Short mmCIF file of N, CA and C in Angstrom, two decimals:
data_model
loop_
_atom_site.label_atom_id
_atom_site.label_comp_id
_atom_site.label_asym_id
_atom_site.label_seq_id
_atom_site.Cartn_x
_atom_site.Cartn_y
_atom_site.Cartn_z
N ALA A 1 76.96 12.26 -29.13
CA ALA A 1 78.37 12.08 -29.44
C ALA A 1 79.17 13.31 -29.04
N ARG A 2 78.59 14.51 -29.19
CA ARG A 2 79.32 15.73 -28.86
C ARG A 2 79.71 15.76 -27.39
N VAL A 3 78.80 15.38 -26.51
CA VAL A 3 79.09 15.38 -25.08
C VAL A 3 80.17 14.36 -24.76
N ARG A 4 80.09 13.20 -25.36
CA ARG A 4 81.09 12.16 -25.10
C ARG A 4 82.46 12.57 -25.63
N LEU A 5 82.51 13.17 -26.81
CA LEU A 5 83.80 13.62 -27.36
C LEU A 5 84.39 14.74 -26.52
N THR A 6 83.55 15.62 -26.02
CA THR A 6 84.03 16.71 -25.17
C THR A 6 84.61 16.17 -23.87
N ALA A 7 84.01 15.14 -23.33
CA ALA A 7 84.48 14.56 -22.07
C ALA A 7 85.69 13.65 -22.26
N ASP A 8 85.98 13.28 -23.49
CA ASP A 8 87.09 12.37 -23.80
C ASP A 8 88.39 13.17 -23.88
N LEU A 9 88.91 13.54 -22.72
CA LEU A 9 90.10 14.37 -22.64
C LEU A 9 91.27 13.57 -22.12
N GLY A 10 92.44 14.18 -22.16
CA GLY A 10 93.62 13.55 -21.60
C GLY A 10 94.47 12.90 -22.67
N THR A 11 95.50 12.19 -22.22
CA THR A 11 96.45 11.58 -23.15
C THR A 11 95.93 10.28 -23.73
N SER A 12 95.11 9.56 -22.98
CA SER A 12 94.58 8.29 -23.49
C SER A 12 93.14 8.48 -23.96
N ARG A 13 93.01 8.89 -25.19
CA ARG A 13 91.67 9.12 -25.75
C ARG A 13 90.99 7.79 -26.01
N HIS A 14 89.67 7.77 -25.79
CA HIS A 14 88.88 6.56 -26.00
C HIS A 14 88.24 6.52 -27.38
N ASN A 15 88.13 7.70 -28.01
CA ASN A 15 87.50 7.78 -29.33
C ASN A 15 88.45 8.47 -30.30
N LYS A 16 88.44 7.98 -31.55
CA LYS A 16 89.31 8.57 -32.57
C LYS A 16 88.65 9.74 -33.27
N GLY A 17 87.35 9.86 -33.14
CA GLY A 17 86.62 10.95 -33.78
C GLY A 17 85.12 10.72 -33.66
N LEU A 18 84.37 11.51 -34.39
CA LEU A 18 82.91 11.47 -34.30
C LEU A 18 82.35 10.11 -34.68
N PHE A 19 82.77 9.58 -35.83
CA PHE A 19 82.19 8.32 -36.30
C PHE A 19 82.61 7.14 -35.42
N ASP A 20 83.83 7.17 -34.91
CA ASP A 20 84.28 6.13 -33.98
C ASP A 20 83.46 6.18 -32.69
N CYS A 21 83.19 7.40 -32.22
CA CYS A 21 82.39 7.58 -31.00
C CYS A 21 80.97 7.05 -31.22
N LEU A 22 80.35 7.40 -32.34
CA LEU A 22 79.00 6.90 -32.63
C LEU A 22 78.98 5.39 -32.75
N LYS A 23 79.98 4.84 -33.44
CA LYS A 23 80.06 3.39 -33.63
C LYS A 23 80.20 2.68 -32.29
N SER A 24 81.11 3.15 -31.45
CA SER A 24 81.32 2.49 -30.15
C SER A 24 80.11 2.66 -29.23
N THR A 25 79.42 3.79 -29.34
CA THR A 25 78.22 4.02 -28.53
C THR A 25 77.14 3.02 -28.91
N VAL A 26 76.91 2.85 -30.20
CA VAL A 26 75.88 1.92 -30.67
C VAL A 26 76.28 0.48 -30.37
N GLU A 27 77.57 0.15 -30.53
CA GLU A 27 78.04 -1.21 -30.23
C GLU A 27 77.88 -1.56 -28.76
N SER A 28 78.14 -0.60 -27.88
CA SER A 28 78.10 -0.91 -26.45
C SER A 28 76.68 -0.86 -25.87
N GLY A 29 75.81 0.00 -26.42
CA GLY A 29 74.49 0.14 -25.81
C GLY A 29 73.32 0.07 -26.76
N GLY A 30 73.58 -0.27 -28.01
CA GLY A 30 72.51 -0.33 -28.99
C GLY A 30 72.16 1.06 -29.51
N ILE A 31 71.24 1.11 -30.44
CA ILE A 31 70.86 2.38 -31.05
C ILE A 31 70.27 3.36 -30.04
N ARG A 32 69.61 2.83 -29.01
CA ARG A 32 69.03 3.70 -27.97
C ARG A 32 70.10 4.50 -27.23
N ALA A 33 71.31 3.95 -27.13
CA ALA A 33 72.39 4.66 -26.43
C ALA A 33 72.77 5.94 -27.16
N ALA A 34 72.62 5.96 -28.49
CA ALA A 34 72.94 7.15 -29.26
C ALA A 34 71.96 8.29 -28.99
N TYR A 35 70.78 7.94 -28.50
CA TYR A 35 69.74 8.94 -28.23
C TYR A 35 69.52 9.16 -26.74
N ARG A 36 70.41 8.66 -25.92
CA ARG A 36 70.26 8.82 -24.48
C ARG A 36 70.33 10.30 -24.11
N GLY A 37 69.35 10.77 -23.38
CA GLY A 37 69.29 12.17 -22.99
C GLY A 37 68.47 13.04 -23.93
N LEU A 38 67.95 12.45 -25.01
CA LEU A 38 67.16 13.24 -25.97
C LEU A 38 65.87 13.76 -25.34
N GLY A 39 65.19 12.92 -24.57
CA GLY A 39 63.93 13.33 -23.95
C GLY A 39 64.09 14.55 -23.06
N ILE A 40 65.11 14.52 -22.20
CA ILE A 40 65.33 15.65 -21.29
C ILE A 40 65.81 16.87 -22.07
N SER A 41 66.53 16.67 -23.17
CA SER A 41 66.96 17.80 -24.00
C SER A 41 65.76 18.52 -24.60
N VAL A 42 64.81 17.75 -25.10
CA VAL A 42 63.61 18.33 -25.68
C VAL A 42 62.78 19.00 -24.59
N ALA A 43 62.68 18.36 -23.43
CA ALA A 43 61.90 18.93 -22.32
C ALA A 43 62.57 20.19 -21.76
N GLU A 44 63.87 20.29 -21.87
CA GLU A 44 64.61 21.44 -21.34
C GLU A 44 64.44 22.69 -22.21
N ILE A 45 64.34 22.53 -23.51
CA ILE A 45 64.34 23.68 -24.41
C ILE A 45 63.07 24.52 -24.29
N ALA A 46 61.93 23.91 -24.01
CA ALA A 46 60.67 24.67 -23.91
C ALA A 46 60.70 25.68 -22.76
N PRO A 47 61.00 25.27 -21.53
CA PRO A 47 61.05 26.27 -20.46
C PRO A 47 62.19 27.29 -20.66
N TYR A 48 63.33 26.83 -21.19
CA TYR A 48 64.44 27.76 -21.45
C TYR A 48 63.99 28.85 -22.41
N SER A 49 63.37 28.44 -23.52
CA SER A 49 62.91 29.41 -24.52
C SER A 49 61.83 30.32 -23.95
N GLY A 50 60.91 29.75 -23.19
CA GLY A 50 59.85 30.55 -22.59
C GLY A 50 60.41 31.62 -21.67
N ILE A 51 61.36 31.24 -20.84
CA ILE A 51 61.97 32.20 -19.91
C ILE A 51 62.74 33.26 -20.69
N ALA A 52 63.57 32.84 -21.63
CA ALA A 52 64.41 33.78 -22.37
C ALA A 52 63.57 34.75 -23.20
N TYR A 53 62.64 34.23 -23.99
CA TYR A 53 61.84 35.10 -24.85
C TYR A 53 60.89 35.98 -24.03
N GLY A 54 60.27 35.41 -23.01
CA GLY A 54 59.36 36.18 -22.16
C GLY A 54 60.07 37.29 -21.42
N LEU A 55 61.22 36.97 -20.84
CA LEU A 55 61.98 37.98 -20.11
C LEU A 55 62.52 39.04 -21.05
N ASN A 56 62.97 38.62 -22.23
CA ASN A 56 63.46 39.58 -23.22
C ASN A 56 62.36 40.58 -23.58
N ALA A 57 61.15 40.09 -23.83
CA ALA A 57 60.04 40.97 -24.19
C ALA A 57 59.69 41.92 -23.03
N GLN A 58 59.68 41.39 -21.82
CA GLN A 58 59.36 42.22 -20.65
C GLN A 58 60.42 43.29 -20.41
N LEU A 59 61.68 42.91 -20.53
CA LEU A 59 62.76 43.87 -20.32
C LEU A 59 62.80 44.93 -21.41
N LYS A 60 62.47 44.55 -22.64
CA LYS A 60 62.41 45.54 -23.73
C LYS A 60 61.32 46.57 -23.44
N GLU A 61 60.17 46.09 -22.97
CA GLU A 61 59.09 47.03 -22.61
C GLU A 61 59.52 47.98 -21.50
N THR A 62 60.26 47.46 -20.55
CA THR A 62 60.68 48.26 -19.40
C THR A 62 61.80 49.24 -19.74
N PHE A 63 62.83 48.78 -20.43
CA PHE A 63 64.02 49.59 -20.64
C PHE A 63 64.13 50.23 -22.01
N LEU A 64 63.33 49.79 -22.95
CA LEU A 64 63.43 50.35 -24.31
C LEU A 64 62.13 50.99 -24.78
N ALA A 65 61.25 51.32 -23.84
CA ALA A 65 59.95 51.88 -24.20
C ALA A 65 60.09 53.19 -24.99
N ASP A 66 61.00 54.05 -24.59
CA ASP A 66 61.18 55.34 -25.25
C ASP A 66 62.29 55.34 -26.29
N ALA A 67 63.07 54.27 -26.36
CA ALA A 67 64.22 54.23 -27.26
C ALA A 67 63.78 54.01 -28.71
N LYS A 68 64.56 54.59 -29.61
CA LYS A 68 64.28 54.45 -31.04
C LYS A 68 65.57 54.04 -31.74
N PRO A 69 65.45 53.24 -32.81
CA PRO A 69 66.66 52.89 -33.58
C PRO A 69 67.39 54.17 -33.99
N GLY A 70 68.68 54.17 -33.79
CA GLY A 70 69.48 55.35 -34.11
C GLY A 70 69.90 56.12 -32.87
N ASP A 71 69.19 55.95 -31.75
CA ASP A 71 69.60 56.58 -30.51
C ASP A 71 70.96 56.02 -30.09
N ASP A 72 71.71 56.84 -29.35
CA ASP A 72 73.07 56.43 -28.96
C ASP A 72 73.11 55.11 -28.18
N TRP A 73 72.19 54.94 -27.25
CA TRP A 73 72.24 53.77 -26.37
C TRP A 73 71.25 52.67 -26.79
N TYR A 74 70.66 52.79 -27.96
CA TYR A 74 69.64 51.82 -28.38
C TYR A 74 70.24 50.41 -28.53
N THR A 75 71.29 50.29 -29.31
CA THR A 75 71.89 48.96 -29.55
C THR A 75 72.49 48.37 -28.28
N PRO A 76 73.30 49.12 -27.51
CA PRO A 76 73.82 48.53 -26.26
C PRO A 76 72.72 48.11 -25.28
N LYS A 77 71.65 48.91 -25.18
CA LYS A 77 70.55 48.53 -24.29
C LYS A 77 69.88 47.25 -24.79
N LYS A 78 69.67 47.17 -26.09
CA LYS A 78 69.00 46.00 -26.67
C LYS A 78 69.87 44.75 -26.45
N LEU A 79 71.17 44.88 -26.64
CA LEU A 79 72.08 43.75 -26.39
C LEU A 79 72.11 43.40 -24.90
N GLY A 80 72.11 44.42 -24.04
CA GLY A 80 72.11 44.18 -22.60
C GLY A 80 70.87 43.43 -22.13
N VAL A 81 69.73 43.78 -22.71
CA VAL A 81 68.48 43.08 -22.39
C VAL A 81 68.60 41.61 -22.78
N GLY A 82 69.19 41.35 -23.95
CA GLY A 82 69.39 39.97 -24.40
C GLY A 82 70.33 39.19 -23.50
N VAL A 83 71.38 39.86 -23.03
CA VAL A 83 72.34 39.23 -22.11
C VAL A 83 71.63 38.81 -20.81
N VAL A 84 70.84 39.72 -20.25
CA VAL A 84 70.13 39.43 -19.00
C VAL A 84 69.12 38.30 -19.20
N ALA A 85 68.34 38.37 -20.28
CA ALA A 85 67.33 37.34 -20.54
C ALA A 85 67.97 35.97 -20.75
N GLY A 86 69.01 35.91 -21.56
CA GLY A 86 69.71 34.65 -21.80
C GLY A 86 70.39 34.11 -20.55
N GLY A 87 70.98 35.01 -19.77
CA GLY A 87 71.64 34.59 -18.53
C GLY A 87 70.66 34.03 -17.52
N CYS A 88 69.52 34.70 -17.36
CA CYS A 88 68.51 34.21 -16.41
C CYS A 88 67.94 32.85 -16.84
N ALA A 89 67.67 32.71 -18.12
CA ALA A 89 67.16 31.43 -18.62
C ALA A 89 68.19 30.33 -18.44
N SER A 90 69.43 30.65 -18.71
CA SER A 90 70.50 29.67 -18.57
C SER A 90 70.70 29.25 -17.12
N LEU A 91 70.70 30.23 -16.22
CA LEU A 91 70.85 29.92 -14.79
C LEU A 91 69.70 29.07 -14.27
N THR A 92 68.50 29.38 -14.74
CA THR A 92 67.32 28.64 -14.29
C THR A 92 67.36 27.19 -14.75
N MET A 93 67.78 26.96 -15.97
CA MET A 93 67.73 25.61 -16.54
C MET A 93 69.04 24.84 -16.41
N TYR A 94 70.08 25.45 -15.85
CA TYR A 94 71.37 24.78 -15.77
C TYR A 94 71.35 23.46 -14.98
N PRO A 95 70.62 23.36 -13.86
CA PRO A 95 70.55 22.06 -13.19
C PRO A 95 70.00 20.94 -14.08
N VAL A 96 69.03 21.26 -14.91
CA VAL A 96 68.48 20.27 -15.84
C VAL A 96 69.55 19.89 -16.87
N ASP A 97 70.32 20.88 -17.31
CA ASP A 97 71.40 20.62 -18.27
C ASP A 97 72.47 19.72 -17.65
N THR A 98 72.76 19.93 -16.38
CA THR A 98 73.73 19.08 -15.68
C THR A 98 73.24 17.63 -15.63
N ILE A 99 71.97 17.45 -15.30
CA ILE A 99 71.39 16.11 -15.26
C ILE A 99 71.46 15.47 -16.65
N ARG A 100 71.14 16.24 -17.68
CA ARG A 100 71.18 15.74 -19.06
C ARG A 100 72.58 15.27 -19.44
N ARG A 101 73.59 16.10 -19.16
CA ARG A 101 74.97 15.73 -19.51
C ARG A 101 75.42 14.48 -18.75
N ARG A 102 75.10 14.40 -17.48
CA ARG A 102 75.50 13.23 -16.70
C ARG A 102 74.81 11.97 -17.20
N LEU A 103 73.56 12.09 -17.57
CA LEU A 103 72.82 10.96 -18.12
C LEU A 103 73.43 10.51 -19.44
N MET A 104 73.82 11.45 -20.28
CA MET A 104 74.40 11.12 -21.58
C MET A 104 75.77 10.45 -21.44
N LEU A 105 76.54 10.86 -20.45
CA LEU A 105 77.87 10.30 -20.27
C LEU A 105 77.87 8.98 -19.49
N ASP A 106 76.80 8.70 -18.80
CA ASP A 106 76.72 7.50 -17.97
C ASP A 106 76.92 6.24 -18.81
N GLY A 107 77.94 5.48 -18.47
CA GLY A 107 78.20 4.23 -19.16
C GLY A 107 79.02 4.38 -20.43
N ALA A 108 79.47 5.59 -20.75
CA ALA A 108 80.35 5.77 -21.91
C ALA A 108 81.67 5.06 -21.64
N LYS A 109 82.50 4.96 -22.66
CA LYS A 109 83.76 4.21 -22.54
C LYS A 109 84.58 4.59 -21.31
N CYS A 110 84.71 5.87 -21.05
CA CYS A 110 85.57 6.30 -19.94
C CYS A 110 84.81 6.57 -18.65
N PHE A 111 83.51 6.22 -18.61
CA PHE A 111 82.69 6.44 -17.42
C PHE A 111 81.97 5.15 -17.05
N LYS A 112 81.98 4.84 -15.76
CA LYS A 112 81.25 3.64 -15.34
C LYS A 112 79.75 3.93 -15.25
N LYS A 113 78.95 2.91 -15.40
CA LYS A 113 77.49 3.04 -15.32
C LYS A 113 77.12 3.30 -13.87
N LYS A 114 76.38 4.38 -13.63
CA LYS A 114 76.08 4.78 -12.26
C LYS A 114 74.59 5.04 -12.04
N TYR A 115 73.88 5.45 -13.08
CA TYR A 115 72.50 5.89 -12.92
C TYR A 115 71.52 4.97 -13.64
N THR A 116 70.26 5.01 -13.17
CA THR A 116 69.21 4.22 -13.82
C THR A 116 68.23 5.09 -14.59
N GLY A 117 68.27 6.39 -14.37
CA GLY A 117 67.37 7.31 -15.06
C GLY A 117 67.51 8.71 -14.52
N LEU A 118 66.60 9.60 -14.92
CA LEU A 118 66.66 11.01 -14.53
C LEU A 118 66.65 11.21 -13.03
N TRP A 119 65.69 10.58 -12.35
CA TRP A 119 65.59 10.77 -10.91
C TRP A 119 66.79 10.18 -10.18
N SER A 120 67.36 9.15 -10.75
CA SER A 120 68.56 8.55 -10.17
C SER A 120 69.72 9.54 -10.25
N VAL A 121 69.88 10.21 -11.38
CA VAL A 121 70.93 11.22 -11.53
C VAL A 121 70.74 12.31 -10.49
N PHE A 122 69.51 12.80 -10.37
CA PHE A 122 69.21 13.88 -9.42
C PHE A 122 69.52 13.45 -7.99
N ARG A 123 68.99 12.30 -7.60
CA ARG A 123 69.13 11.82 -6.22
C ARG A 123 70.59 11.54 -5.86
N ILE A 124 71.30 10.82 -6.71
CA ILE A 124 72.69 10.45 -6.41
C ILE A 124 73.59 11.69 -6.40
N THR A 125 73.40 12.58 -7.35
CA THR A 125 74.20 13.81 -7.40
C THR A 125 73.97 14.63 -6.14
N LEU A 126 72.73 14.78 -5.73
CA LEU A 126 72.40 15.56 -4.54
C LEU A 126 72.99 14.92 -3.28
N GLN A 127 72.89 13.59 -3.17
CA GLN A 127 73.40 12.89 -1.99
C GLN A 127 74.93 12.93 -1.93
N GLU A 128 75.59 12.69 -3.07
CA GLU A 128 77.05 12.56 -3.06
C GLU A 128 77.79 13.89 -3.14
N GLU A 129 77.21 14.89 -3.84
CA GLU A 129 77.94 16.13 -4.08
C GLU A 129 77.24 17.38 -3.55
N GLY A 130 75.97 17.26 -3.20
CA GLY A 130 75.24 18.41 -2.69
C GLY A 130 74.64 19.25 -3.81
N PRO A 131 73.84 20.25 -3.44
CA PRO A 131 73.12 21.06 -4.44
C PRO A 131 74.03 21.89 -5.35
N ARG A 132 75.21 22.26 -4.86
CA ARG A 132 76.13 23.07 -5.68
C ARG A 132 76.60 22.32 -6.92
N ALA A 133 76.56 21.00 -6.89
CA ALA A 133 77.00 20.21 -8.04
C ALA A 133 76.18 20.49 -9.28
N PHE A 134 74.93 20.87 -9.10
CA PHE A 134 74.06 21.14 -10.24
C PHE A 134 74.44 22.42 -10.97
N TYR A 135 75.25 23.26 -10.33
CA TYR A 135 75.69 24.52 -10.96
C TYR A 135 77.18 24.53 -11.28
N ARG A 136 77.84 23.40 -11.11
CA ARG A 136 79.27 23.33 -11.43
C ARG A 136 79.47 23.54 -12.93
N GLY A 137 80.29 24.51 -13.28
CA GLY A 137 80.54 24.84 -14.69
C GLY A 137 79.60 25.89 -15.25
N CYS A 138 78.76 26.43 -14.40
CA CYS A 138 77.75 27.39 -14.84
C CYS A 138 78.38 28.70 -15.35
N GLY A 139 79.45 29.13 -14.72
CA GLY A 139 80.11 30.38 -15.14
C GLY A 139 80.60 30.31 -16.58
N VAL A 140 81.21 29.21 -16.93
CA VAL A 140 81.70 29.03 -18.30
C VAL A 140 80.51 28.99 -19.26
N ASN A 141 79.45 28.33 -18.86
CA ASN A 141 78.26 28.27 -19.70
C ASN A 141 77.67 29.67 -19.93
N LEU A 142 77.69 30.51 -18.91
CA LEU A 142 77.18 31.88 -19.06
C LEU A 142 78.01 32.69 -20.05
N LEU A 143 79.31 32.41 -20.11
CA LEU A 143 80.16 33.11 -21.08
C LEU A 143 79.73 32.81 -22.52
N LYS A 144 79.11 31.69 -22.73
CA LYS A 144 78.59 31.32 -24.05
C LYS A 144 77.14 31.75 -24.21
N ALA A 145 76.31 31.49 -23.21
CA ALA A 145 74.87 31.70 -23.32
C ALA A 145 74.47 33.17 -23.41
N CYS A 146 75.11 34.03 -22.65
CA CYS A 146 74.71 35.44 -22.62
C CYS A 146 74.94 36.14 -23.96
N PRO A 147 76.15 36.09 -24.52
CA PRO A 147 76.33 36.73 -25.83
C PRO A 147 75.50 36.07 -26.93
N ASP A 148 75.34 34.76 -26.83
CA ASP A 148 74.53 34.04 -27.81
C ASP A 148 73.09 34.56 -27.81
N ALA A 149 72.51 34.70 -26.64
CA ALA A 149 71.13 35.19 -26.54
C ALA A 149 71.05 36.64 -26.99
N ALA A 150 72.02 37.46 -26.60
CA ALA A 150 72.00 38.87 -26.99
C ALA A 150 72.03 39.03 -28.51
N ILE A 151 72.90 38.30 -29.16
CA ILE A 151 73.02 38.38 -30.62
C ILE A 151 71.77 37.82 -31.30
N THR A 152 71.26 36.72 -30.77
CA THR A 152 70.05 36.11 -31.34
C THR A 152 68.86 37.06 -31.26
N PHE A 153 68.62 37.63 -30.09
CA PHE A 153 67.48 38.54 -29.92
C PHE A 153 67.67 39.82 -30.74
N TYR A 154 68.89 40.33 -30.79
CA TYR A 154 69.15 41.54 -31.55
C TYR A 154 68.92 41.28 -33.05
N ALA A 155 69.44 40.18 -33.55
CA ALA A 155 69.26 39.84 -34.97
C ALA A 155 67.78 39.64 -35.28
N PHE A 156 67.06 38.99 -34.37
CA PHE A 156 65.62 38.80 -34.56
C PHE A 156 64.91 40.14 -34.66
N ASP A 157 65.22 41.07 -33.76
CA ASP A 157 64.57 42.38 -33.76
C ASP A 157 64.91 43.18 -35.01
N VAL A 158 66.15 43.12 -35.46
CA VAL A 158 66.56 43.83 -36.67
C VAL A 158 65.82 43.27 -37.89
N CYS A 159 65.80 41.94 -38.02
CA CYS A 159 65.09 41.32 -39.14
C CYS A 159 63.60 41.65 -39.10
N LYS A 160 63.02 41.59 -37.92
CA LYS A 160 61.60 41.91 -37.76
C LYS A 160 61.32 43.35 -38.17
N HIS A 161 62.19 44.27 -37.76
CA HIS A 161 62.02 45.68 -38.10
C HIS A 161 62.04 45.89 -39.62
N TYR A 162 63.01 45.27 -40.29
CA TYR A 162 63.13 45.44 -41.74
C TYR A 162 62.01 44.73 -42.49
N LEU A 163 61.54 43.63 -41.98
CA LEU A 163 60.42 42.95 -42.63
C LEU A 163 59.13 43.75 -42.50
N GLU A 164 58.94 44.39 -41.35
CA GLU A 164 57.73 45.18 -41.14
C GLU A 164 57.78 46.55 -41.83
N ASN A 165 58.96 47.16 -41.90
CA ASN A 165 59.08 48.52 -42.40
C ASN A 165 59.77 48.64 -43.76
N GLY A 166 60.26 47.54 -44.28
CA GLY A 166 60.99 47.57 -45.54
C GLY A 166 62.43 48.01 -45.35
N TRP A 167 63.20 47.84 -46.37
CA TRP A 167 64.62 48.18 -46.29
C TRP A 167 64.77 49.66 -46.44
#
């Protein structure tokens, strides 16, 4: 519903709100329509997390090996490592996210039915718009993903430090 509500822009809105969107989705495509794109969402999160957490750990070893809490550049370096890790993971998985969003919007009130499944989304998008289409909107996504990852990793490290060493 979130993707459909986000795409429902302009002066002639197709949905009055969240519950109206869910109701119309289920009415038009059955209960399965409400879960369209769930499989690819679940499949996308594992590699994203693996890349982000793995890269974060590797970059911390490389750039924070000698750093200690309280050093002048400790926090900015730790946040910078999180930004890079989150950005790389986001860039790597963004084409999958594009396919997921297109699949979820396919056949919604304001979109005509165009695809038959994941490979159909990939093939048609590539044929009609080229490879750059898979990264359209990526810059805006990075503005969200990078600080999100930096704050998440930093908060994780702070909590881990206090749990291991006490307050």
